[in-house]
């Protein structure tokens, strides 16, 4: 089934996108990545005979894949063109689905922002040593000087 799934995925990739990357995961799932359209499709064997689980999702900015947004079970006996139609429908659902939280426009100001949604602290313009750091450095130097003085007077 794995070799058959890889062959079918190769034909399917040619039908869907000109530019694509095809790879097999350890679980036997075959993934087709269309980086130029920022979408991916995976074909996984199911328990049924000649059936595959088709999942579709988005590729995020960093190149990582987002979780699947839509999925369907399709039969391999129908042919590659019917499987391509199922994939196109799932890709259309993926494109028309709700935007991820980072892309959704905000409607008004929330009363209390969650910790994950808060903007990070601004980066300081300079990296100079602060007053408290200088005080700690002077205290350490003073302790070392007292130790050396006591050591020198002992002899």
Coordinates of C-alpha atoms in Angstrom, one line a residue:
X1 CA 0.0 0.0 0.0
X2 CA 2.9 2.4 0.8
X3 CA 4.4 2.1 -2.7
X4 CA 1.1 2.4 -4.3
X5 CA 0.3 5.5 -2.2
X6 CA 3.6 7.1 -3.2
X7 CA 2.9 6.5 -6.9
X8 CA -0.6 7.9 -6.6
X9 CA 0.7 10.9 -4.7
X10 CA 3.3 11.6 -7.4
X11 CA 0.6 11.6 -10.1
X12 CA -1.7 13.7 -7.9
X13 CA 1.1 16.3 -7.2
X14 CA 1.6 16.7 -11.0
X15 CA -2.1 17.4 -11.4
X16 CA -2.4 19.9 -8.6
X17 CA 0.8 22.0 -8.7
X18 CA 3.7 22.5 -11.1
X19 CA 6.1 23.1 -8.2
X20 CA 5.8 20.7 -5.4
X21 CA 7.8 18.6 -2.9
X22 CA 6.8 15.0 -2.2
X23 CA 8.0 13.1 0.9
X24 CA 6.9 10.1 3.0
X25 CA 6.7 10.2 6.8
X26 CA 7.6 7.3 9.1
X27 CA 4.0 6.6 9.6
X28 CA 3.5 5.8 5.9
X29 CA 1.8 9.1 5.2
X30 CA 2.8 10.8 1.9
X31 CA 2.8 14.6 2.0
X32 CA 2.7 16.9 -1.0
X33 CA 3.9 20.5 -0.2
X34 CA 3.1 23.3 -2.6
X35 CA 5.3 26.0 -1.1
X36 CA 4.4 28.6 -3.7
X37 CA 0.7 28.3 -2.8
X38 CA 1.5 27.8 0.9
X39 CA -0.6 24.7 1.2
X40 CA 0.0 21.0 1.9
X41 CA -1.9 17.7 1.3
X42 CA -1.3 14.4 3.0
X43 CA -2.5 10.9 2.0
X44 CA -2.6 8.4 4.8
X45 CA -3.6 4.8 4.6
X46 CA -6.8 3.9 6.5
X47 CA -8.1 0.6 7.8
X48 CA -10.4 0.2 4.8
X49 CA -9.4 -1.4 1.5
X50 CA -8.2 1.1 -1.1
X51 CA -9.2 4.0 1.0
X52 CA -7.0 7.0 2.1
X53 CA -7.4 9.8 4.5
X54 CA -6.8 13.0 2.6
X55 CA -5.9 16.0 4.8
X56 CA -5.2 19.6 3.7
X57 CA -3.6 22.5 5.6
X58 CA -1.5 25.6 5.3
X59 CA 2.2 26.3 5.3
X60 CA 3.2 29.0 7.8
X61 CA 5.7 31.8 7.2
X62 CA 8.7 29.9 8.7
X63 CA 8.0 26.9 6.5
X64 CA 6.3 24.9 9.2
X65 CA 3.0 23.3 8.6
X66 CA -0.1 24.3 10.4
X67 CA -2.5 21.6 11.6
X68 CA -4.9 20.2 9.0
X69 CA -8.0 22.4 8.4
X70 CA -10.0 19.9 6.5
X71 CA -10.0 16.2 5.8
X72 CA -11.9 13.5 3.9
X73 CA -11.8 9.8 3.1
X74 CA -11.4 8.9 -0.5
X75 CA -11.1 5.7 -2.4
X76 CA -8.2 4.9 -4.7
X77 CA -10.2 2.9 -7.2
X78 CA -12.0 5.9 -8.5
X79 CA -8.8 7.2 -10.2
X80 CA -6.4 10.1 -9.8
X81 CA -8.7 12.7 -11.4
X82 CA -11.4 12.1 -8.8
X83 CA -8.9 12.1 -6.0
X84 CA -7.6 15.4 -7.4
X85 CA -11.1 16.8 -7.3
X86 CA -11.4 15.8 -3.6
X87 CA -8.0 17.5 -2.9
X88 CA -9.1 20.7 -4.7
X89 CA -12.3 20.8 -2.7
X90 CA -10.2 20.4 0.5
X91 CA -7.8 23.1 -0.6
X92 CA -10.6 25.4 -1.3
X93 CA -12.0 24.8 2.2
X94 CA -8.6 25.4 3.6
X95 CA -8.3 28.7 1.7
X96 CA -11.8 29.8 2.6
X97 CA -11.6 28.8 6.3
X98 CA -11.1 31.2 9.1
X99 CA -7.8 32.9 9.3
X100 CA -5.3 31.9 12.0
X101 CA -5.5 34.1 15.2
X102 CA -2.5 36.1 14.1
X103 CA -4.1 37.1 10.8
X104 CA -7.6 37.9 12.2
X105 CA -8.4 41.6 12.5
X106 CA -9.1 42.8 16.1
X107 CA -12.4 44.2 16.9
X108 CA -11.9 46.7 19.7
X109 CA -9.5 46.5 22.5
X110 CA -9.8 43.5 24.8
X111 CA -10.2 44.4 28.5
X112 CA -7.3 42.2 29.6
X113 CA -4.8 40.8 27.2
X114 CA -3.7 37.2 27.7
X115 CA 0.0 36.6 28.4
X116 CA 0.5 34.9 25.0
X117 CA -1.1 37.8 23.1
X118 CA 0.8 40.6 24.8
X119 CA 3.5 42.2 22.8
X120 CA 7.0 41.5 24.0
X121 CA 9.0 44.2 25.9
X122 CA 10.8 46.6 23.7
X123 CA 14.5 45.9 23.3
X124 CA 16.6 48.5 25.1
X125 CA 18.5 50.8 22.8
X126 CA 21.9 50.4 24.6
X127 CA 23.5 47.5 26.4
X128 CA 25.4 49.6 29.1
X129 CA 25.9 48.2 32.6
X130 CA 23.3 49.6 34.9
X131 CA 23.8 51.2 38.3
X132 CA 22.9 48.1 40.3
X133 CA 25.4 46.0 38.3
X134 CA 28.1 48.5 39.1
X135 CA 27.3 48.4 42.8
X136 CA 27.6 44.6 42.8
X137 CA 30.9 44.7 40.9
X138 CA 32.3 47.2 43.4
X139 CA 31.2 45.1 46.3
X140 CA 32.9 42.0 44.9
X141 CA 36.1 44.0 44.3
X142 CA 35.9 45.3 47.9
X143 CA 35.5 41.8 49.3
X144 CA 38.5 40.5 47.2
X145 CA 40.6 43.5 48.3
X146 CA 39.8 42.8 52.0
X147 CA 40.7 39.2 51.6
X148 CA 44.1 40.1 49.9
X149 CA 44.8 42.7 52.7
X150 CA 44.1 40.2 55.5
X151 CA 46.2 37.6 53.7
X152 CA 49.1 40.0 53.3
X153 CA 49.0 41.1 57.0
X154 CA 49.0 37.5 58.2
X155 CA 52.5 36.9 56.9

